[in-house]
Short mmCIF file of C-alpha atoms in Angstrom, two decimals:
data_model
loop_
_atom_site.label_atom_id
_atom_site.label_comp_id
_atom_site.label_asym_id
_atom_site.label_seq_id
_atom_site.Cartn_x
_atom_site.Cartn_y
_atom_site.Cartn_z
CA UNK A 12 -0.13 -0.21 -0.03
CA UNK A 13 1.64 3.22 -1.51
CA UNK A 14 1.28 6.41 0.73
CA UNK A 15 2.38 9.65 0.90
CA UNK A 16 3.83 10.29 3.88
CA UNK A 17 1.49 12.95 4.99
CA UNK A 18 -1.59 10.70 4.50
CA UNK A 19 0.68 7.73 6.00
CA UNK A 20 0.91 10.55 9.15
CA UNK A 21 -3.07 10.46 8.99
CA UNK A 22 -3.44 6.61 8.91
CA UNK A 23 -0.86 6.59 11.46
CA UNK A 24 -3.01 8.68 14.36
CA UNK A 25 -6.05 6.95 12.78
CA UNK A 26 -4.31 3.34 13.61
CA UNK A 27 -3.28 4.33 17.05
CA UNK A 28 -6.77 5.91 17.56
CA UNK A 29 -8.20 2.70 17.03
CA UNK A 30 -6.09 0.22 18.90
CA UNK A 31 -5.91 2.65 21.60
CA UNK A 32 -2.54 2.54 22.52
CA UNK A 33 -0.66 5.87 24.01
CA UNK A 34 0.52 7.76 21.31
CA UNK A 35 4.62 7.45 20.67
CA UNK A 36 6.10 10.74 20.43
CA UNK A 37 6.20 11.29 16.20
CA UNK A 38 9.11 12.98 14.51
CA UNK A 39 7.83 14.91 11.55
CA UNK A 40 6.38 13.27 9.24
CA UNK A 41 7.97 9.68 10.01
CA UNK A 42 7.97 7.26 6.53
CA UNK A 43 6.50 4.48 7.70
CA UNK A 44 3.78 3.96 11.04
CA UNK A 45 2.59 0.71 12.93
CA UNK A 46 -0.06 -0.62 10.51
CA UNK A 47 -3.26 -1.98 13.08
CA UNK A 48 -3.62 -5.32 13.32
CA UNK A 49 -6.47 -7.14 10.72
CA UNK A 50 -8.11 -8.40 13.96
CA UNK A 51 -8.47 -8.29 18.05
CA UNK A 52 -5.90 -9.35 19.73
CA UNK A 53 -7.23 -12.27 21.14
CA UNK A 54 -8.22 -13.47 17.45
CA UNK A 55 -5.43 -16.41 17.38
CA UNK A 56 -6.28 -17.64 20.89
CA UNK A 57 -6.36 -20.10 22.12
CA UNK A 58 -2.83 -20.38 19.54
CA UNK A 59 -1.38 -17.37 20.15
CA UNK A 60 -2.07 -15.38 22.55
CA UNK A 61 -3.45 -12.14 23.72
CA UNK A 62 -0.85 -10.47 25.23
CA UNK A 63 1.77 -12.17 23.42
CA UNK A 64 -0.49 -10.67 20.29
CA UNK A 65 -0.40 -7.14 21.92
CA UNK A 66 3.07 -6.90 22.53
CA UNK A 67 4.27 -7.97 19.46
CA UNK A 68 2.66 -5.86 17.67
CA UNK A 69 2.45 -2.53 19.55
CA UNK A 70 5.89 -2.67 20.89
CA UNK A 71 7.64 -5.24 19.13
CA UNK A 72 7.20 -4.62 15.63
CA UNK A 73 6.59 -0.85 16.49
CA UNK A 74 10.17 -0.81 17.77
CA UNK A 75 11.28 -1.97 14.18
CA UNK A 76 8.82 1.19 12.50
CA UNK A 77 10.91 3.70 15.18
CA UNK A 78 14.73 2.38 14.83
CA UNK A 79 13.24 1.92 10.27
CA UNK A 80 12.44 6.25 10.82
CA UNK A 81 15.57 6.98 12.48
CA UNK A 82 17.30 5.32 9.78
CA UNK A 83 15.82 6.88 6.62
CA UNK A 84 15.51 10.44 8.37
CA UNK A 85 16.11 13.02 5.99
CA UNK A 86 16.31 10.44 2.70
CA UNK A 87 13.97 10.37 -0.09
CA UNK A 88 10.53 8.74 0.65
CA UNK A 89 10.64 4.50 -0.83
CA UNK A 90 8.88 1.96 -0.08
CA UNK A 91 9.14 -0.27 2.48
CA UNK A 92 9.56 -3.39 -0.06
CA UNK A 93 11.84 -1.45 -2.35
CA UNK A 94 14.29 -1.09 0.73
CA UNK A 95 14.82 -5.27 1.06
CA UNK A 96 17.18 -6.17 -1.93
CA UNK A 97 20.12 -4.04 -0.68
CA UNK A 98 19.06 -3.77 3.13
CA UNK A 99 21.84 -5.82 4.17
CA UNK A 100 24.48 -3.23 2.47
CA UNK A 101 22.11 -0.58 3.39
CA UNK A 102 22.58 -1.92 6.97
CA UNK A 103 18.85 -1.74 6.80
CA UNK A 104 18.05 -5.55 7.54
CA UNK A 105 17.30 -5.49 11.44
CA UNK A 106 15.15 -2.45 11.61
CA UNK A 107 13.89 -2.53 8.01
CA UNK A 108 13.58 -6.62 7.63
CA UNK A 109 11.47 -6.72 11.07
CA UNK A 110 9.30 -3.91 9.88
CA UNK A 111 8.27 -5.78 6.19
CA UNK A 112 8.67 -9.21 8.26
CA UNK A 113 5.43 -8.30 10.64
CA UNK A 114 3.85 -6.95 8.27
CA UNK A 115 3.74 -9.77 6.67
CA UNK A 116 2.90 -12.40 9.22
CA UNK A 117 -0.18 -10.44 10.85
CA UNK A 118 -1.68 -10.22 7.25
CA UNK A 119 -1.14 -14.15 6.63
CA UNK A 120 -2.88 -14.99 9.82
CA UNK A 121 -6.63 -14.46 11.34
CA UNK A 122 -8.96 -16.41 13.58
CA UNK A 123 -11.32 -18.87 11.68
CA UNK A 124 -8.36 -19.83 9.99
CA UNK A 125 -6.11 -22.69 9.44
CA UNK A 126 -7.54 -25.63 7.36
CA UNK A 127 -5.61 -26.04 3.88
CA UNK A 128 -4.71 -24.54 1.45
CA UNK A 129 -6.27 -25.08 -2.40
CA UNK A 130 -5.50 -24.51 -5.77
CA UNK A 131 -2.58 -23.79 -7.69
CA UNK A 132 -0.98 -23.39 -4.11
CA UNK A 133 -2.38 -26.28 -3.17
CA UNK A 134 -0.58 -28.34 -6.59
CA UNK A 135 3.10 -26.38 -6.00
CA UNK A 136 2.92 -27.67 -2.26
CA UNK A 137 1.51 -31.15 -3.12
CA UNK A 138 4.83 -31.04 -6.03
CA UNK A 139 6.87 -29.88 -3.58
CA UNK A 140 6.90 -31.76 -0.62
CA UNK A 141 4.49 -34.76 -0.96
CA UNK A 142 1.42 -33.57 0.70
CA UNK A 143 0.06 -31.38 3.04
CA UNK A 144 1.08 -32.98 5.93
CA UNK A 145 4.33 -33.35 4.69
CA UNK A 146 4.78 -29.52 4.29
CA UNK A 147 3.65 -29.33 7.76
CA UNK A 148 6.42 -31.67 8.78
CA UNK A 149 8.73 -29.99 7.18
CA UNK A 150 8.46 -26.69 7.82
CA UNK A 151 8.01 -27.79 11.59
CA UNK A 152 11.16 -28.81 11.49
CA UNK A 153 12.67 -25.43 9.65
CA UNK A 154 11.46 -23.36 11.50
CA UNK A 155 12.04 -25.56 15.25
CA UNK A 156 15.94 -25.01 13.95
CA UNK A 157 16.24 -22.09 13.64
CA UNK A 158 18.94 -21.50 16.32
CA UNK A 159 18.72 -17.93 18.34
CA UNK A 160 16.59 -15.66 16.74
CA UNK A 161 15.15 -15.56 12.73
CA UNK A 162 11.96 -16.66 10.58
CA UNK A 163 10.87 -20.22 8.36
CA UNK A 164 9.65 -19.32 5.32
CA UNK A 165 7.61 -20.99 2.63
CA UNK A 166 8.96 -18.96 -0.41
CA UNK A 167 7.20 -19.37 -4.22
CA UNK A 168 10.74 -19.37 -6.73
CA UNK A 169 11.31 -17.56 -9.99
CA UNK A 170 9.96 -21.42 -11.64
CA UNK A 171 6.80 -20.66 -10.00
CA UNK A 172 8.51 -23.88 -7.31
CA UNK A 173 7.25 -23.51 -3.86
CA UNK A 174 10.29 -23.96 -0.93
CA UNK A 175 10.88 -23.53 2.38
CA UNK A 176 14.09 -21.33 3.92
CA UNK A 177 14.33 -19.78 7.15
CA UNK A 178 17.23 -16.11 7.85
CA UNK A 179 18.26 -15.04 11.07
CA UNK A 180 17.06 -12.45 13.00
CA UNK A 181 15.35 -10.20 11.13
CA UNK A 182 16.43 -10.87 7.28
CA UNK A 183 13.76 -12.36 5.03
CA UNK A 184 14.55 -13.77 1.19
CA UNK A 185 14.37 -11.00 -0.30
CA UNK A 186 18.13 -9.81 0.24
CA UNK A 187 19.21 -13.18 -1.18
CA UNK A 188 18.52 -11.63 -4.02
CA UNK A 189 18.22 -15.56 -5.71
CA UNK A 190 14.78 -14.57 -6.63
CA UNK A 191 12.75 -16.16 -3.72
CA UNK A 192 9.14 -14.62 -2.97
CA UNK A 193 8.20 -14.80 0.70
CA UNK A 194 4.63 -15.49 0.51
CA UNK A 195 4.40 -17.07 5.07
CA UNK A 196 6.42 -16.92 7.18
CA UNK A 197 6.94 -17.99 10.91
CA UNK A 198 8.49 -15.63 13.16
CA UNK A 199 10.82 -18.02 15.88
CA UNK A 200 11.90 -15.08 17.90
CA UNK A 201 11.43 -15.88 21.41
CA UNK A 202 8.80 -12.76 21.84
CA UNK A 203 6.81 -14.95 19.63
CA UNK A 204 5.86 -16.93 21.83
CA UNK A 205 7.62 -16.87 25.51
CA UNK A 206 4.84 -16.10 27.55
CA UNK A 207 2.57 -19.21 26.83
CA UNK A 208 5.18 -21.76 25.66
CA UNK A 209 8.34 -20.53 27.27
CA UNK A 210 11.12 -23.24 25.83
CA UNK A 211 8.51 -25.06 24.40
CA UNK A 212 8.65 -23.76 20.29
CA UNK A 213 7.38 -26.77 18.93
CA UNK A 214 4.48 -26.23 20.57
CA UNK A 215 3.64 -23.12 19.09
CA UNK A 216 4.91 -24.25 15.69
CA UNK A 217 1.78 -26.96 15.82
CA UNK A 218 0.09 -24.47 17.10
CA UNK A 219 0.33 -21.49 14.04
CA UNK A 220 -0.99 -24.26 11.72
CA UNK A 221 -4.48 -22.97 13.27
CA UNK A 222 -4.01 -18.98 12.57
CA UNK A 223 -2.85 -19.82 9.17
CA UNK A 224 -5.23 -17.54 6.59
CA UNK A 225 -4.70 -19.67 3.45
CA UNK A 226 -6.92 -17.59 1.16
CA UNK A 227 -4.37 -14.58 1.75
CA UNK A 228 -1.53 -17.05 1.24
CA UNK A 229 -3.13 -18.07 -1.65
CA UNK A 230 -3.60 -14.43 -2.93
CA UNK A 231 0.16 -14.31 -2.43
CA UNK A 232 0.99 -17.05 -4.40
CA UNK A 233 -0.32 -15.31 -7.11
CA UNK A 234 1.40 -12.53 -6.91
CA UNK A 235 4.56 -14.05 -6.64
CA UNK A 236 4.77 -16.56 -9.26
CA UNK A 237 4.36 -13.44 -11.03
CA UNK A 238 7.87 -12.33 -10.33
CA UNK A 239 6.54 -9.19 -7.49
CA UNK A 240 7.25 -9.08 -3.80
CA UNK A 241 4.50 -8.61 -1.97
CA UNK A 242 3.90 -5.15 -0.68
CA UNK A 243 3.93 -3.14 2.10
CA UNK B 28 32.27 -10.81 56.78
CA UNK B 29 30.94 -13.09 59.49
CA UNK B 30 30.67 -16.63 58.61
CA UNK B 31 26.56 -17.70 58.39
CA UNK B 32 25.13 -20.43 59.93
CA UNK B 33 22.04 -20.28 57.27
CA UNK B 34 22.33 -22.76 54.30
CA UNK B 35 20.85 -19.94 52.25
CA UNK B 36 23.65 -17.45 52.70
CA UNK B 37 26.04 -20.03 52.64
CA UNK B 38 25.05 -20.57 49.26
CA UNK B 39 25.27 -16.93 48.34
CA UNK B 40 28.65 -16.41 49.79
CA UNK B 41 30.03 -19.25 47.75
CA UNK B 42 28.57 -17.62 44.66
CA UNK B 43 29.67 -14.21 45.58
CA UNK B 44 33.43 -15.20 46.69
CA UNK B 45 33.58 -17.77 43.96
CA UNK B 46 32.55 -14.33 41.03
CA UNK B 47 34.86 -12.41 42.54
CA UNK B 48 37.74 -15.50 43.02
CA UNK B 49 36.97 -16.09 39.79
CA UNK B 50 38.03 -12.76 38.59
CA UNK B 51 41.53 -12.32 40.45
CA UNK B 52 41.92 -15.78 39.12
CA UNK B 53 41.87 -14.98 36.04
CA UNK B 54 43.27 -12.06 36.05
CA UNK B 55 46.22 -14.04 37.87
CA UNK B 56 46.91 -16.65 36.28
CA UNK B 57 44.91 -16.08 32.41
CA UNK B 58 42.45 -18.98 32.54
CA UNK B 59 39.44 -20.47 34.20
CA UNK B 60 37.56 -23.20 34.16
CA UNK B 61 34.39 -24.07 33.86
CA UNK B 62 31.90 -25.50 36.43
CA UNK B 63 32.64 -29.31 36.44
CA UNK B 64 29.38 -31.24 37.95
CA UNK B 65 29.37 -31.48 41.53
CA UNK B 66 26.27 -31.32 44.23
CA UNK B 67 25.68 -28.76 46.66
CA UNK B 68 26.84 -30.56 49.36
CA UNK B 69 30.75 -31.62 48.08
CA UNK B 70 30.44 -27.66 47.28
CA UNK B 71 29.29 -26.54 50.70
CA UNK B 72 31.23 -29.10 52.97
CA UNK B 73 34.54 -29.05 51.02
CA UNK B 74 35.24 -24.76 52.11
CA UNK B 75 35.37 -21.97 50.36
CA UNK B 76 39.34 -23.85 48.49
CA UNK B 77 37.49 -27.24 47.89
CA UNK B 78 33.83 -25.04 46.79
CA UNK B 79 36.27 -23.20 43.85
CA UNK B 80 38.24 -26.45 42.85
CA UNK B 81 34.60 -28.17 42.35
CA UNK B 82 33.05 -24.89 41.09
CA UNK B 83 35.42 -24.77 38.21
CA UNK B 84 37.32 -27.74 37.86
CA UNK B 85 40.50 -28.50 35.70
CA UNK B 86 41.28 -28.93 32.36
CA UNK B 87 40.74 -33.16 32.60
CA UNK B 88 38.80 -34.97 30.08
CA UNK B 89 35.55 -35.46 31.43
CA UNK B 90 32.80 -38.03 31.00
CA UNK B 91 29.55 -36.69 29.74
CA UNK B 92 28.59 -33.44 31.28
CA UNK B 93 25.92 -33.26 34.01
CA UNK B 94 23.40 -30.13 34.47
CA UNK B 95 25.07 -28.14 37.48
CA UNK B 96 22.78 -27.42 40.15
CA UNK B 97 21.60 -23.93 40.78
CA UNK B 98 23.94 -22.37 43.56
CA UNK B 99 21.05 -21.08 44.92
CA UNK B 100 17.23 -21.56 45.49
CA UNK B 101 15.15 -20.67 42.18
CA UNK B 102 14.25 -16.91 43.68
CA UNK B 103 16.93 -16.15 45.66
CA UNK B 104 17.56 -13.44 42.18
CA UNK B 105 14.74 -11.96 42.88
CA UNK B 106 12.94 -9.32 42.04
CA UNK B 107 15.64 -9.09 39.57
CA UNK B 108 15.13 -12.06 37.75
CA UNK B 109 12.22 -14.15 38.57
CA UNK B 110 11.40 -17.17 39.62
CA UNK B 111 9.67 -18.78 37.19
CA UNK B 112 12.09 -17.71 34.66
CA UNK B 113 15.12 -19.23 36.78
CA UNK B 114 13.11 -22.41 36.97
CA UNK B 115 12.44 -22.30 32.64
CA UNK B 116 16.11 -20.92 32.26
CA UNK B 117 18.56 -23.64 33.60
CA UNK B 118 16.03 -26.44 34.66
CA UNK B 119 14.91 -26.55 30.14
CA UNK B 120 17.56 -24.40 28.24
CA UNK B 121 20.63 -24.79 30.07
CA UNK B 122 19.45 -28.80 30.17
CA UNK B 123 18.91 -29.48 27.19
CA UNK B 124 22.21 -27.69 25.85
CA UNK B 125 23.87 -30.12 28.20
CA UNK B 126 21.45 -32.70 27.05
CA UNK B 127 22.42 -31.90 23.22
CA UNK B 128 26.24 -31.33 23.49
CA UNK B 129 26.53 -34.96 25.13
CA UNK B 130 24.93 -36.39 21.98
CA UNK B 131 26.82 -35.19 19.86
CA UNK B 132 29.87 -35.96 21.35
CA UNK B 133 28.08 -40.02 21.98
CA UNK B 134 31.35 -42.33 21.08
CA UNK B 135 34.15 -39.19 20.44
CA UNK B 136 36.62 -38.08 23.07
CA UNK B 137 35.00 -35.92 25.55
CA UNK B 138 37.34 -32.63 26.89
CA UNK B 139 36.49 -30.45 29.36
CA UNK B 140 33.93 -28.43 29.02
CA UNK B 141 36.88 -25.31 28.45
CA UNK B 142 39.16 -26.84 25.74
CA UNK B 143 35.55 -27.22 23.69
CA UNK B 144 35.15 -23.86 23.46
CA UNK B 145 38.52 -22.97 21.76
CA UNK B 146 37.36 -24.67 18.53
CA UNK B 147 34.25 -24.84 18.98
CA UNK B 148 32.94 -22.85 16.17
CA UNK B 149 34.96 -25.12 13.66
CA UNK B 150 33.83 -27.87 14.96
CA UNK B 151 30.15 -26.77 13.72
CA UNK B 152 26.83 -25.91 15.01
CA UNK B 153 25.98 -28.74 17.73
CA UNK B 154 29.54 -27.40 19.09
CA UNK B 155 29.15 -23.73 19.31
CA UNK B 156 25.21 -23.93 19.92
CA UNK B 157 24.63 -26.69 22.81
CA UNK B 158 28.96 -26.66 24.11
CA UNK B 159 28.71 -22.60 23.88
CA UNK B 160 25.00 -22.76 25.32
CA UNK B 161 26.65 -24.65 28.16
CA UNK B 162 29.78 -23.08 29.66
CA UNK B 163 28.50 -19.70 28.84
CA UNK B 164 25.13 -21.30 30.94
CA UNK B 165 27.40 -23.35 33.44
CA UNK B 166 29.22 -19.93 33.31
CA UNK B 167 25.89 -17.96 34.23
CA UNK B 168 24.67 -19.21 37.16
CA UNK B 169 28.25 -18.70 39.70
CA UNK B 170 28.71 -14.98 38.60
CA UNK B 171 25.30 -14.42 40.47
CA UNK B 172 24.77 -14.72 43.78
CA UNK B 173 21.18 -13.77 45.68
CA UNK B 174 19.58 -9.79 46.45
CA UNK B 175 22.22 -8.30 48.17
CA UNK B 176 24.88 -10.60 48.69
CA UNK B 177 26.92 -9.32 45.84
CA UNK B 178 29.29 -7.13 47.64
CA UNK B 179 31.91 -5.29 45.39
CA UNK B 180 34.95 -6.09 43.66
CA UNK B 181 38.21 -7.28 45.25
CA UNK B 182 40.51 -4.45 45.11
CA UNK B 183 41.90 -6.01 42.03
CA UNK B 184 39.20 -5.98 39.94
CA UNK B 185 37.73 -2.24 41.08
CA UNK B 186 41.47 -1.33 39.54
CA UNK B 187 41.28 -3.24 37.07
CA UNK B 188 37.61 -1.32 36.68
CA UNK B 189 38.84 2.19 36.40
CA UNK B 190 41.85 1.32 34.57
CA UNK B 191 39.97 0.03 31.66
CA UNK B 192 36.70 1.85 32.24
CA UNK B 193 37.62 5.12 34.12
CA UNK B 194 35.71 4.61 37.29
CA UNK B 195 33.10 2.09 37.64
CA UNK B 196 29.75 3.67 37.32
CA UNK B 197 31.96 4.44 33.37
CA UNK B 198 32.15 0.70 33.13
CA UNK B 199 27.71 0.06 34.25
CA UNK B 200 26.99 2.95 31.59
CA UNK B 201 29.04 1.63 28.92
CA UNK B 202 28.01 -2.67 29.58
CA UNK B 203 24.05 -1.41 30.02
CA UNK B 204 24.77 0.43 26.80
CA UNK B 205 26.39 -2.24 25.38
CA UNK B 206 23.32 -4.77 26.65
CA UNK B 207 20.84 -2.09 25.53
CA UNK B 208 17.76 -3.37 22.87
CA UNK B 209 19.40 -3.75 19.48
CA UNK B 210 22.71 -2.97 20.50
CA UNK B 211 23.46 -6.89 20.41
CA UNK B 212 20.78 -7.87 18.10
CA UNK B 213 18.53 -10.76 18.14
CA UNK B 214 19.65 -13.79 20.79
CA UNK B 215 23.18 -13.32 21.79
CA UNK B 216 25.49 -12.78 25.17
CA UNK B 217 27.12 -9.09 26.46
CA UNK B 218 30.33 -9.54 27.85
CA UNK B 219 33.29 -8.07 30.79
CA UNK B 220 36.34 -10.11 29.50
CA UNK B 221 40.41 -10.21 29.96
CA UNK B 222 41.88 -9.67 26.73
CA UNK B 223 45.81 -8.73 26.81
CA UNK B 224 45.87 -7.67 30.37
CA UNK B 225 42.90 -5.52 29.89
CA UNK B 226 39.28 -5.62 30.19
CA UNK B 227 37.21 -5.01 27.63
CA UNK B 228 33.31 -5.06 26.66
CA UNK B 229 32.19 -7.21 23.85
CA UNK B 230 29.13 -8.89 22.50
CA UNK B 231 28.51 -12.41 20.72
CA UNK B 232 25.46 -13.84 18.90
CA UNK B 233 23.70 -16.92 19.58
CA UNK B 234 25.71 -18.78 22.02
CA UNK B 235 29.17 -17.65 20.94
CA UNK B 236 31.52 -16.62 23.64
CA UNK B 237 34.88 -14.97 23.09
CA UNK B 238 37.11 -17.80 24.07
CA UNK B 239 36.00 -19.48 20.83
CA UNK B 240 38.86 -18.95 17.96
CA UNK B 241 37.40 -16.75 15.27
CA UNK B 242 33.86 -15.24 16.96
CA UNK B 243 33.07 -11.89 16.47
CA UNK B 244 33.96 -9.19 18.45
CA UNK B 245 37.10 -9.59 20.85
CA UNK B 246 38.48 -12.49 21.86
CA UNK B 247 39.35 -13.05 25.46
CA UNK B 248 38.42 -14.93 28.91
CA UNK B 249 35.20 -13.61 30.19
CA UNK B 250 34.68 -13.18 33.10
CA UNK B 251 31.49 -11.76 33.68
CA UNK B 252 28.17 -12.14 30.96
CA UNK B 253 24.88 -11.12 30.75
CA UNK B 254 22.31 -13.58 28.39
CA UNK B 255 20.10 -11.18 26.09
CA UNK B 256 17.96 -14.00 24.76
CA UNK B 257 14.63 -13.40 25.41
CA UNK B 258 14.28 -16.58 27.42
CA UNK B 259 16.26 -15.05 29.87
CA UNK B 260 13.92 -11.94 30.64
CA UNK B 261 10.78 -12.54 28.73
CA UNK B 262 8.24 -13.76 31.38
CA UNK B 263 8.96 -10.55 33.88
CA UNK B 264 10.48 -7.68 31.63
CA UNK B 265 9.18 -8.58 28.03
#
């Protein structure tokens, strides 16, 4: 969603009012603002708890945005997605990656979600992994195997097939310039699950499958298969 | 300090004195061996010299590493570090590192935990992550003491801090800045190390530590470390 900074500022104030959190000190015309969660904080219960959603969105995601705005102060306006390919070189991978990754994350989850993908995405998953259950198993292994902080991803490759990959910290596959486009990510930073699951990351990973919005991920597949990353 | 008959105070005293003596040991001898397995009874029964020996062991080759018991109760560090965190951190996270490094070394020669650190990065993820994690947490519990019993650095350590940082206050400010959110981005540790005879603050990612050859930041001998993985503080501080 491309917005100029004036419009973004207006959206930001509206979003803050909607969310009901205290307004952070806004710098002059910040480039990026926190998008509201597309659902209530408790919408993903019992799989992801309301307290985690509140801290994760209102504090952790907001902090990446605040830091990204600091890093971009005085620079020409740019869309978030356009910052991804050179993010490591420009030392924007931490704050910029953090902002992008969480934007994608919130939109791929929802209440009354879960189930299985359909259409072309379902076919591509079967082609790549054998079955949806095999996909779940491999994705879970990848997510459990990230040591320290990071993300596990389902990405679309240049030929339209899907694969699983993972990245450390707030990096994402768009930063690796190999044409792989993320359409679904799972945050395995401890802040994403610790209040409810503590050290039991595999339980959190298992619970995640109950909240994936496969319709949205299917839309993302179509866009990524045409070579375009999801825009935030 | 007058001798204390209360068991909790004795353990706390052992822990504090151990940490201060550890720092002195490093400054004098230039090495520190990690805690070997010992029961609290052994540590308490053997007196101070015995406690240090048991806690830090020697460079002998080990059987499978054991999870050392916490030198104090789970709630001893309240309110700074909450009981629930201590339970999960020690009984689950630390325990998992110990289990996993033992698994990686099954059927192989098992060096001392200290000797494992130097080549841990070269030897691959299991050694680096679980071997490092085991050392780091063995070390971590010993450098802390029940609330109110931490005392002050020894004269020798205080002088070294003043020389390297100007004052204790300046050291604290620099150490806090190095451990602030985002300073070590992601998971990791912030350390005070002895390197070339000076005290230096450095940080490492994940379960790396400054003993490891090829590590990010300053290689040296850690004498103080803070775990900044989110599991170390999230339940209380988020």
